[in-house]
Short mmCIF file of C-alpha atoms in Angstrom, two decimals:
data_model
loop_
_atom_site.label_atom_id
_atom_site.label_comp_id
_atom_site.label_asym_id
_atom_site.label_seq_id
_atom_site.Cartn_x
_atom_site.Cartn_y
_atom_site.Cartn_z
CA UNK H 1 -118.74 196.87 50.52
CA UNK H 2 -122.32 197.95 49.98
CA UNK H 3 -125.04 195.44 50.79
CA UNK H 4 -128.45 195.67 49.18
CA UNK H 5 -131.38 196.33 51.48
CA UNK H 6 -133.56 193.84 49.63
CA UNK H 7 -132.50 190.48 48.23
CA UNK H 8 -134.46 187.48 47.02
CA UNK H 9 -133.76 184.18 48.76
CA UNK H 10 -135.00 180.66 47.98
CA UNK H 11 -138.24 179.76 49.83
CA UNK H 12 -138.38 183.19 51.53
CA UNK H 13 -138.84 185.49 48.56
CA UNK H 14 -137.82 189.12 48.99
CA UNK H 15 -135.97 189.85 52.24
CA UNK H 16 -135.81 193.50 53.26
CA UNK H 17 -132.88 193.49 55.65
CA UNK H 18 -129.96 195.83 55.25
CA UNK H 19 -126.32 196.00 56.21
CA UNK H 20 -125.26 194.33 59.42
CA UNK H 21 -128.75 192.98 60.18
CA UNK H 22 -128.65 190.94 56.97
CA UNK H 23 -125.28 189.50 57.98
CA UNK H 24 -126.59 188.62 61.44
CA UNK H 25 -129.62 186.97 59.80
CA UNK H 26 -127.36 184.67 57.78
CA UNK H 27 -125.20 183.98 60.84
CA UNK H 28 -128.33 182.94 62.76
CA UNK H 29 -129.48 180.65 59.96
CA UNK H 30 -126.08 178.96 59.90
CA UNK H 31 -126.05 178.76 63.71
CA UNK H 32 -129.43 177.00 63.94
CA UNK H 33 -128.30 174.47 61.35
CA UNK H 34 -125.14 174.06 63.45
CA UNK H 35 -127.20 173.59 66.61
CA UNK H 36 -129.25 170.81 65.03
CA UNK H 37 -126.11 169.25 63.55
CA UNK H 38 -124.57 169.20 67.04
CA UNK H 39 -127.83 167.84 68.43
CA UNK H 40 -127.54 165.00 65.93
CA UNK H 41 -124.25 163.64 67.17
CA UNK H 42 -124.79 164.78 70.76
CA UNK H 43 -128.22 163.28 71.44
CA UNK H 44 -128.73 160.67 68.74
CA UNK H 45 -125.64 158.82 69.88
CA UNK H 46 -127.88 157.60 72.68
CA UNK H 47 -130.08 155.75 70.21
CA UNK H 48 -127.25 153.79 68.58
CA UNK H 49 -125.23 153.03 71.72
CA UNK H 50 -127.26 149.92 72.58
CA UNK H 51 -127.19 148.29 69.12
CA UNK H 52 -123.46 148.97 68.80
CA UNK H 53 -122.53 147.64 72.25
CA UNK H 54 -124.74 144.57 71.93
CA UNK H 55 -123.19 143.89 68.48
CA UNK H 56 -126.64 143.97 66.88
CA UNK H 57 -125.34 146.39 64.25
CA UNK H 58 -121.91 147.66 63.30
CA UNK H 59 -121.39 151.44 63.63
CA UNK H 60 -121.02 151.82 59.86
CA UNK H 61 -124.62 150.59 59.48
CA UNK H 62 -126.16 151.80 62.76
CA UNK H 63 -125.19 155.45 62.34
CA UNK H 64 -126.71 156.06 58.85
CA UNK H 65 -129.72 153.94 59.85
CA UNK H 66 -130.35 156.10 62.91
CA UNK H 67 -129.70 159.27 60.92
CA UNK H 68 -132.32 158.31 58.34
CA UNK H 69 -134.99 157.62 60.96
CA UNK H 70 -134.16 160.86 62.76
CA UNK H 71 -134.78 162.57 59.42
CA UNK H 72 -138.17 160.84 59.10
CA UNK H 73 -139.04 161.68 62.71
CA UNK H 74 -138.63 165.40 62.16
CA UNK H 75 -140.41 165.27 58.84
CA UNK H 76 -143.45 163.34 60.07
CA UNK H 77 -143.61 164.47 63.71
CA UNK H 78 -145.68 167.64 63.28
CA UNK H 79 -144.88 170.96 64.99
CA UNK H 80 -146.53 170.61 68.42
CA UNK H 81 -143.25 170.52 70.37
CA UNK H 82 -141.74 173.30 68.24
CA UNK H 83 -144.65 175.63 68.93
CA UNK H 84 -144.67 174.69 72.62
CA UNK H 85 -141.06 175.82 72.95
CA UNK H 86 -141.73 179.08 71.08
CA UNK H 87 -144.48 179.89 73.59
CA UNK H 88 -141.79 180.29 76.26
CA UNK H 89 -140.70 183.53 74.59
CA UNK H 90 -142.44 186.93 74.57
CA UNK H 91 -142.82 186.80 70.79
CA UNK H 92 -145.70 189.26 70.64
CA UNK H 93 -143.64 191.90 72.46
CA UNK H 94 -140.60 191.12 70.33
CA UNK H 95 -142.45 191.59 67.03
CA UNK H 96 -143.29 195.21 67.87
CA UNK H 97 -139.64 196.19 68.33
CA UNK H 98 -136.85 196.82 65.78
CA UNK H 99 -135.40 193.73 64.09
CA UNK H 100 -132.06 194.31 65.83
CA UNK H 101 -133.65 193.44 69.20
CA UNK H 102 -134.89 190.15 67.79
CA UNK H 103 -131.39 189.51 66.47
CA UNK H 104 -129.97 189.94 69.99
CA UNK H 105 -132.43 187.39 71.39
CA UNK H 106 -131.87 184.85 68.64
CA UNK H 107 -128.08 185.09 68.86
CA UNK H 108 -128.12 184.81 72.65
CA UNK H 109 -130.30 181.67 72.55
CA UNK H 110 -128.32 180.00 69.77
CA UNK H 111 -124.81 180.71 71.02
CA UNK H 112 -125.59 179.79 74.64
CA UNK H 113 -127.09 176.47 73.45
CA UNK H 114 -124.24 175.61 71.10
CA UNK H 115 -121.46 176.51 73.55
CA UNK H 116 -122.84 174.32 76.35
CA UNK H 117 -123.70 171.43 74.02
CA UNK H 118 -120.23 171.40 72.48
CA UNK H 119 -118.55 171.67 75.87
CA UNK H 120 -120.38 168.70 77.36
CA UNK H 121 -119.93 166.69 74.15
CA UNK H 122 -116.16 167.31 74.27
CA UNK H 123 -116.12 165.96 77.83
CA UNK H 124 -118.23 162.96 76.78
CA UNK H 125 -121.08 163.85 79.16
CA UNK H 126 -124.62 163.00 77.95
CA UNK H 127 -126.02 166.47 78.57
CA UNK H 128 -129.57 167.36 77.55
CA UNK H 129 -129.98 169.63 74.51
CA UNK H 130 -133.56 170.21 75.69
CA UNK H 131 -132.45 171.60 79.05
CA UNK H 132 -129.85 173.73 77.30
CA UNK H 133 -132.26 175.21 74.78
CA UNK H 134 -135.02 175.90 77.30
CA UNK H 135 -132.57 177.46 79.75
CA UNK H 136 -131.20 179.66 76.97
CA UNK H 137 -134.69 180.81 76.00
CA UNK H 138 -135.55 181.65 79.60
CA UNK H 139 -132.29 183.56 80.07
CA UNK H 140 -132.70 185.59 76.88
CA UNK H 141 -136.36 186.31 77.74
CA UNK H 142 -135.39 187.55 81.21
CA UNK H 143 -132.79 189.90 79.74
CA UNK H 144 -135.32 191.10 77.15
CA UNK H 145 -137.89 191.81 79.87
CA UNK H 146 -135.28 193.69 81.90
CA UNK H 147 -134.74 196.07 78.96
CA UNK H 148 -138.26 196.33 77.51
CA UNK H 149 -140.74 195.11 80.12
CA UNK H 150 -143.79 193.22 78.89
CA UNK H 151 -145.12 189.83 79.94
CA UNK H 152 -141.68 188.20 79.94
CA UNK H 153 -141.23 184.45 80.22
CA UNK H 154 -144.34 182.32 79.90
CA UNK H 155 -143.84 180.72 83.32
CA UNK H 156 -146.92 178.55 82.97
CA UNK H 157 -145.48 176.92 79.86
CA UNK H 158 -142.02 176.80 81.44
CA UNK H 159 -143.45 174.95 84.43
CA UNK H 160 -145.26 172.50 82.16
CA UNK H 161 -142.07 171.81 80.17
CA UNK H 162 -139.93 171.69 83.31
CA UNK H 163 -142.21 169.10 84.88
CA UNK H 164 -141.97 167.01 81.72
CA UNK H 165 -138.17 167.19 81.73
CA UNK H 166 -137.92 166.26 85.42
CA UNK H 167 -140.48 163.44 85.47
CA UNK H 168 -139.46 161.71 82.22
CA UNK H 169 -136.05 160.43 83.47
CA UNK H 170 -137.71 159.12 86.65
CA UNK H 171 -140.27 157.30 84.50
CA UNK H 172 -137.41 155.98 82.36
CA UNK H 173 -135.54 154.61 85.38
CA UNK H 174 -138.59 153.06 87.04
CA UNK H 175 -140.13 151.59 83.89
CA UNK H 176 -136.82 150.11 82.69
CA UNK H 177 -136.12 148.61 86.12
CA UNK H 178 -139.64 147.11 86.19
CA UNK H 179 -139.39 145.70 82.67
CA UNK H 180 -135.93 144.27 83.40
CA UNK H 181 -137.23 142.60 86.57
CA UNK H 182 -140.08 141.08 84.54
CA UNK H 183 -137.70 139.69 81.91
CA UNK H 184 -135.36 138.32 84.58
CA UNK H 185 -137.85 136.82 87.03
CA UNK H 186 -140.97 136.07 84.98
CA UNK H 187 -139.84 135.38 81.42
CA UNK H 188 -136.48 134.03 82.61
CA UNK H 189 -135.08 134.51 79.12
CA UNK H 190 -131.43 133.66 79.78
CA UNK H 191 -130.42 134.36 76.19
CA UNK H 192 -131.20 138.04 76.72
CA UNK H 193 -128.66 138.35 79.54
CA UNK H 194 -125.65 137.37 77.48
CA UNK H 195 -122.84 139.94 77.38
CA UNK H 196 -121.18 140.07 73.93
CA UNK H 197 -117.56 138.95 73.86
CA UNK H 198 -115.66 140.27 70.87
CA UNK H 199 -116.78 141.69 67.51
CA UNK H 200 -118.17 138.41 66.15
CA UNK H 201 -120.31 137.55 69.18
CA UNK H 202 -123.64 138.70 67.77
CA UNK H 203 -127.10 138.22 69.32
CA UNK H 204 -129.56 135.58 68.03
CA UNK H 205 -131.64 136.76 65.08
CA UNK H 206 -134.83 137.48 67.08
CA UNK H 207 -132.93 139.39 69.74
CA UNK H 208 -131.05 141.26 67.04
CA UNK H 209 -134.30 142.24 65.33
CA UNK H 210 -135.69 143.42 68.68
CA UNK H 211 -132.63 145.61 69.32
CA UNK H 212 -132.67 147.05 65.81
CA UNK H 213 -136.40 147.80 66.13
CA UNK H 214 -135.95 149.60 69.46
CA UNK H 215 -133.02 151.61 68.06
CA UNK H 216 -135.17 152.57 65.07
CA UNK H 217 -138.04 153.70 67.30
CA UNK H 218 -135.78 155.77 69.57
CA UNK H 219 -134.19 157.40 66.51
CA UNK H 220 -137.59 158.19 64.96
CA UNK H 221 -139.09 159.57 68.16
CA UNK H 222 -135.91 161.52 68.91
CA UNK H 223 -136.37 163.24 65.56
CA UNK H 224 -140.06 163.84 66.23
CA UNK H 225 -139.27 165.46 69.61
CA UNK H 226 -135.74 166.85 69.71
CA UNK H 227 -135.78 167.65 66.00
CA UNK H 228 -138.81 169.85 66.52
CA UNK H 229 -136.73 172.02 68.84
CA UNK H 230 -134.62 172.90 65.82
CA UNK H 231 -137.80 173.67 63.86
CA UNK H 232 -138.86 175.98 66.70
CA UNK H 233 -135.47 177.72 66.68
CA UNK H 234 -135.57 178.29 62.94
CA UNK H 235 -139.10 179.67 63.19
CA UNK H 236 -137.89 181.98 65.98
CA UNK H 237 -135.28 183.40 63.61
CA UNK H 238 -137.78 183.88 60.80
CA UNK H 239 -140.39 185.53 63.06
CA UNK H 240 -137.79 187.75 64.73
CA UNK H 241 -136.23 188.97 61.45
CA UNK H 242 -139.17 188.67 59.04
CA UNK H 243 -142.35 188.91 61.15
CA UNK H 244 -144.58 190.05 58.29
CA UNK H 245 -143.78 186.90 56.33
CA UNK H 246 -143.65 184.26 59.04
CA UNK H 247 -145.74 185.40 62.04
CA UNK H 248 -148.77 183.89 60.30
CA UNK H 249 -149.20 181.28 57.59
CA UNK H 250 -150.09 183.36 54.53
CA UNK H 251 -150.62 180.21 52.46
CA UNK H 252 -153.92 179.51 54.26
CA UNK H 253 -156.71 181.10 52.19
CA UNK H 254 -159.09 183.54 53.86
CA UNK H 255 -162.04 181.38 52.81
CA UNK H 256 -160.76 178.50 54.94
CA UNK H 257 -160.29 180.74 58.00
CA UNK H 258 -163.73 182.29 57.41
CA UNK H 259 -165.35 178.85 57.26
CA UNK H 260 -163.91 177.93 60.68
CA UNK H 261 -165.04 181.26 62.15
CA UNK H 262 -168.56 180.84 60.76
CA UNK H 263 -168.89 177.32 62.16
CA UNK H 264 -167.74 178.55 65.56
CA UNK H 265 -170.33 181.35 65.42
CA UNK H 266 -173.05 178.82 64.66
CA UNK H 267 -172.12 176.80 67.75
CA UNK H 268 -172.16 179.95 69.90
CA UNK H 269 -175.63 180.95 68.63
CA UNK H 270 -177.00 177.46 69.49
CA UNK H 271 -175.70 177.51 73.06
CA UNK H 272 -177.49 180.28 74.89
CA UNK H 273 -177.20 180.42 78.68
CA UNK H 274 -178.28 182.54 81.63
CA UNK H 275 -175.16 181.79 83.66
CA UNK H 276 -173.19 185.10 83.77
CA UNK H 277 -169.76 183.44 83.54
CA UNK H 278 -170.72 181.22 80.63
CA UNK H 279 -172.52 184.08 78.87
CA UNK H 280 -169.43 186.25 79.27
CA UNK H 281 -167.18 183.62 77.67
CA UNK H 282 -169.55 183.17 74.71
CA UNK H 283 -169.89 186.95 74.16
CA UNK H 284 -166.11 187.39 74.40
CA UNK H 285 -165.52 184.70 71.78
CA UNK H 286 -168.22 186.13 69.51
CA UNK H 287 -166.61 189.56 69.75
CA UNK H 288 -163.20 188.12 68.85
CA UNK H 289 -164.68 186.39 65.82
CA UNK H 290 -166.34 189.60 64.59
CA UNK H 291 -163.05 191.51 64.88
CA UNK H 292 -161.13 188.72 63.14
CA UNK H 293 -163.56 188.70 60.22
CA UNK H 294 -163.14 192.44 59.83
CA UNK H 295 -159.36 192.03 59.69
CA UNK H 296 -159.33 189.13 57.24
CA UNK H 297 -159.15 191.33 54.18
CA UNK H 298 -156.50 193.61 55.69
CA UNK H 299 -153.70 191.07 56.21
CA UNK H 300 -150.66 191.94 54.15
CA UNK H 301 -147.46 189.90 53.80
CA UNK H 302 -145.46 193.13 53.73
CA UNK H 303 -147.17 194.91 56.59
CA UNK H 304 -145.69 194.00 59.96
CA UNK H 305 -148.24 195.96 62.02
CA UNK H 306 -151.26 194.44 60.25
CA UNK H 307 -149.78 190.95 60.45
CA UNK H 308 -149.04 191.39 64.14
CA UNK H 309 -152.59 192.57 64.87
CA UNK H 310 -154.11 189.73 62.86
CA UNK H 311 -151.90 187.16 64.64
CA UNK H 312 -152.99 188.60 67.99
CA UNK H 313 -156.66 188.42 66.99
CA UNK H 314 -156.39 184.84 65.72
CA UNK H 315 -154.78 183.80 68.99
CA UNK H 316 -157.62 185.52 70.84
CA UNK H 317 -160.18 183.40 68.96
CA UNK H 318 -158.24 180.19 69.63
CA UNK H 319 -158.00 181.05 73.32
CA UNK H 320 -161.72 181.84 73.43
CA UNK H 321 -162.66 178.48 71.89
CA UNK H 322 -160.45 176.67 74.41
CA UNK H 323 -162.07 178.56 77.30
CA UNK H 324 -165.60 177.74 76.05
CA UNK H 325 -164.77 174.05 75.58
CA UNK H 326 -163.18 173.74 79.04
CA UNK H 327 -165.90 175.69 80.88
CA UNK H 328 -167.99 173.59 83.26
CA UNK H 329 -170.87 176.09 82.95
CA UNK H 330 -171.25 175.47 79.21
CA UNK H 331 -172.63 172.04 78.31
CA UNK H 332 -171.88 171.33 74.66
CA UNK H 333 -173.32 168.52 72.55
CA UNK H 334 -170.77 166.07 71.17
CA UNK H 335 -171.42 167.38 67.68
CA UNK H 336 -170.67 170.94 68.79
CA UNK H 337 -167.51 169.81 70.58
CA UNK H 338 -166.31 168.14 67.39
CA UNK H 339 -167.02 171.29 65.35
CA UNK H 340 -165.16 173.51 67.83
CA UNK H 341 -162.21 171.09 68.02
CA UNK H 342 -161.86 171.08 64.23
CA UNK H 343 -162.28 174.85 64.00
CA UNK H 344 -159.73 175.46 66.76
CA UNK H 345 -157.18 173.24 65.05
CA UNK H 346 -157.64 175.12 61.76
CA UNK H 347 -157.47 178.55 63.42
CA UNK H 348 -154.43 177.64 65.55
CA UNK H 349 -152.68 176.45 62.38
CA UNK H 350 -152.62 180.06 61.15
CA UNK H 351 -150.03 180.95 63.81
CA UNK H 352 -148.61 177.54 64.80
CA UNK H 353 -146.94 176.33 61.62
CA UNK H 354 -143.61 175.66 59.95
CA UNK H 355 -143.05 175.70 56.17
CA UNK H 356 -142.01 172.39 54.66
CA UNK H 357 -138.56 173.74 53.76
CA UNK H 358 -137.93 174.60 57.42
CA UNK H 359 -138.75 171.02 58.47
CA UNK H 360 -136.61 169.65 55.63
CA UNK H 361 -133.63 171.82 56.62
CA UNK H 362 -133.74 170.63 60.23
CA UNK H 363 -134.34 167.01 59.18
CA UNK H 364 -131.26 166.98 56.96
CA UNK H 365 -129.09 168.75 59.56
CA UNK H 366 -130.10 166.32 62.30
CA UNK H 367 -129.65 163.30 60.03
CA UNK H 368 -126.15 164.32 58.91
CA UNK H 369 -125.16 165.31 62.44
CA UNK H 370 -126.10 161.84 63.64
CA UNK H 371 -123.45 160.36 61.35
CA UNK H 372 -120.59 162.48 62.72
CA UNK H 373 -119.05 162.80 66.18
CA UNK H 374 -121.19 160.07 67.78
CA UNK H 375 -118.45 158.06 69.45
CA UNK H 376 -117.80 160.02 72.67
CA UNK H 377 -121.39 159.77 73.91
CA UNK H 378 -121.77 156.17 72.71
CA UNK H 379 -118.78 155.10 74.81
CA UNK H 380 -120.25 156.76 77.90
CA UNK H 381 -123.66 155.13 77.40
CA UNK H 382 -122.33 151.70 76.47
CA UNK H 383 -119.44 151.31 78.90
CA UNK H 384 -119.52 153.82 81.73
CA UNK H 385 -123.03 154.00 83.20
CA UNK H 386 -122.70 150.50 84.62
CA UNK H 387 -119.73 148.51 85.87
CA UNK H 388 -120.31 145.86 83.24
CA UNK H 389 -120.80 145.80 79.48
CA UNK H 390 -124.39 146.16 78.24
CA UNK H 391 -126.24 142.89 77.75
CA UNK H 392 -129.11 142.38 75.30
CA UNK H 393 -131.88 142.76 77.87
CA UNK H 394 -130.46 146.01 79.26
CA UNK H 395 -130.16 147.55 75.80
CA UNK H 396 -133.64 146.48 74.72
CA UNK H 397 -135.47 147.52 77.90
CA UNK H 398 -133.81 150.95 78.00
CA UNK H 399 -134.75 151.65 74.39
CA UNK H 400 -138.31 150.30 74.63
CA UNK H 401 -138.94 152.60 77.58
CA UNK H 402 -137.17 155.56 75.92
CA UNK H 403 -139.10 155.19 72.65
CA UNK H 404 -142.43 154.92 74.52
CA UNK H 405 -141.73 157.92 76.77
CA UNK H 406 -140.50 160.16 73.95
CA UNK H 407 -143.33 159.12 71.64
CA UNK H 408 -146.01 159.91 74.24
CA UNK H 409 -144.36 163.25 75.00
CA UNK H 410 -144.34 164.19 71.32
CA UNK H 411 -148.02 163.29 71.09
CA UNK H 412 -148.67 165.60 74.07
CA UNK H 413 -146.59 168.40 72.49
CA UNK H 414 -144.03 168.36 75.32
CA UNK H 415 -140.24 168.29 74.94
CA UNK H 416 -138.25 165.66 76.81
CA UNK H 417 -134.56 164.85 76.98
CA UNK H 418 -133.67 161.76 74.95
CA UNK H 419 -130.32 161.77 76.73
CA UNK H 420 -131.74 161.62 80.24
CA UNK H 421 -134.60 159.25 79.43
CA UNK H 422 -132.27 156.69 77.83
CA UNK H 423 -129.44 157.15 80.35
CA UNK H 424 -131.86 156.70 83.25
CA UNK H 425 -133.38 153.70 81.48
CA UNK H 426 -129.98 152.02 81.21
CA UNK H 427 -129.28 152.85 84.86
CA UNK H 428 -132.65 151.32 85.84
CA UNK H 429 -131.93 148.14 83.88
CA UNK H 430 -128.48 147.91 85.49
CA UNK H 431 -129.97 148.20 88.99
CA UNK H 432 -132.66 145.59 88.23
CA UNK H 433 -130.08 143.10 86.97
CA UNK H 434 -127.33 143.63 89.55
CA UNK H 435 -128.40 146.05 92.27
CA UNK H 436 -127.11 149.58 92.91
CA UNK H 437 -123.57 148.22 93.09
CA UNK H 438 -123.83 147.62 89.35
CA UNK H 439 -123.79 151.36 88.65
CA UNK H 440 -120.69 153.41 87.89
CA UNK H 441 -121.00 156.18 90.44
CA UNK H 442 -118.39 158.41 88.81
CA UNK H 443 -120.21 158.55 85.48
CA UNK H 444 -123.60 158.99 87.13
CA UNK H 445 -122.25 161.90 89.18
CA UNK H 446 -121.01 163.56 85.97
CA UNK H 447 -124.39 163.08 84.27
CA UNK H 448 -126.24 164.32 87.37
CA UNK H 449 -123.95 167.32 87.63
CA UNK H 450 -124.58 168.20 83.98
CA UNK H 451 -128.33 167.76 84.58
CA UNK H 452 -128.24 170.10 87.59
CA UNK H 453 -125.94 172.71 86.04
CA UNK H 454 -127.34 172.86 82.50
CA UNK H 455 -130.45 174.91 83.21
CA UNK H 456 -128.86 177.63 85.41
CA UNK H 457 -125.71 177.84 83.26
CA UNK H 458 -127.75 178.19 80.06
CA UNK H 459 -129.99 180.83 81.69
CA UNK H 460 -127.03 182.92 82.89
CA UNK H 461 -125.07 182.50 79.64
CA UNK H 462 -128.01 183.54 77.42
CA UNK H 463 -128.86 186.43 79.75
CA UNK H 464 -125.30 187.79 79.59
CA UNK H 465 -125.05 187.29 75.83
CA UNK H 466 -128.26 189.26 75.25
CA UNK H 467 -126.98 192.09 77.46
CA UNK H 468 -123.66 192.15 75.55
CA UNK H 469 -125.25 192.03 72.10
CA UNK H 470 -127.75 194.71 73.11
CA UNK H 471 -124.85 197.13 73.69
CA UNK H 472 -124.27 197.19 69.92
CA UNK H 473 -127.82 198.25 68.99
#
């Protein structure tokens, strides 16, 4: 069967991909939707476990409720986390190579992530989709660097993300234990320590509202953080296969970019200095702006090389502004700082973006996924972390801490594991209410094992998949 080299697709316009590459492109699109669907019932089950096991909501209500707020979380959460994850990959090197190489990387990342997520879900282990995805990206990047050289993995960003993933569960455990101790010893709210007995043993109305609110917040912030990982994956596919269309946001008019560049130039001209380091930073930024202005009229949605060069130049300006603002040798007035901050945000938006249809696709996939396959993880969270059934206080404290931690991480543009933050929060609340003997060591060992194994397994799996797929280029 003959496949056309150019077809027109909704939201994307004309797509110039032929033969097997076009098939792989569609496979990748389906796979990323599948990944986010799996993420929905794999990770979001954590959010509903507490309201289900405290009888605050029945599953038939809790699951769609959580799914809807996951949808809103992705839709309203911005793209900071998504772009942070993309910065792990050598995208600039990838864009200069044939599309087939990008296909190898995308497939390796997606399949490694999905395989490990499905495997741990089947075993009922609350494994982190964040660890899986980041490990897969590192593995595929290492294999790519082995074949093509270049800068490879962005280890600085990887370290930043890794620190976030390691520290967040510790914060979850400590904060939940502290909050539980406060409720137990200071508030002495005995009603919160009741363990539901039977389906009709529901919490008092105020406690029920508290539990529903915390579930809602965890669901929303899960969408705003974990959902963005799906946005990042979908953008990876689009940039890898269609760099000319999606490496920069062509919907931003040149006049708007020019305005930001001009305002930055005005700040530079006002801040003269004799310090050689400071002067060098200002001259470097001014030079980047001049080059960017010259390229503004040459950007072309169909020209990969021109788009790549323009993207590189825009990133150079954004980096220059950041260096000037963080330099101790350059003392900027508050007004100038505000101008540079606004200009940097506008300029960064040219490369760090996601079309609304991308966000909508991931939102819907995550929301629907939440409603299916949730039970295995819910049972582990609700029954097997501790040696007793969840009480109201344990459910509420774990979710308050989880929502706060995930929300702050999203604000900082850092990915965290909803699974590990909430699981560690429940473990912390169990310890605070009954000591370490209140923990189920078998389940904790399984969770810890998954936590330890996920990153290296995902790295190796993605590395091997890239090597295998590359054999067919």
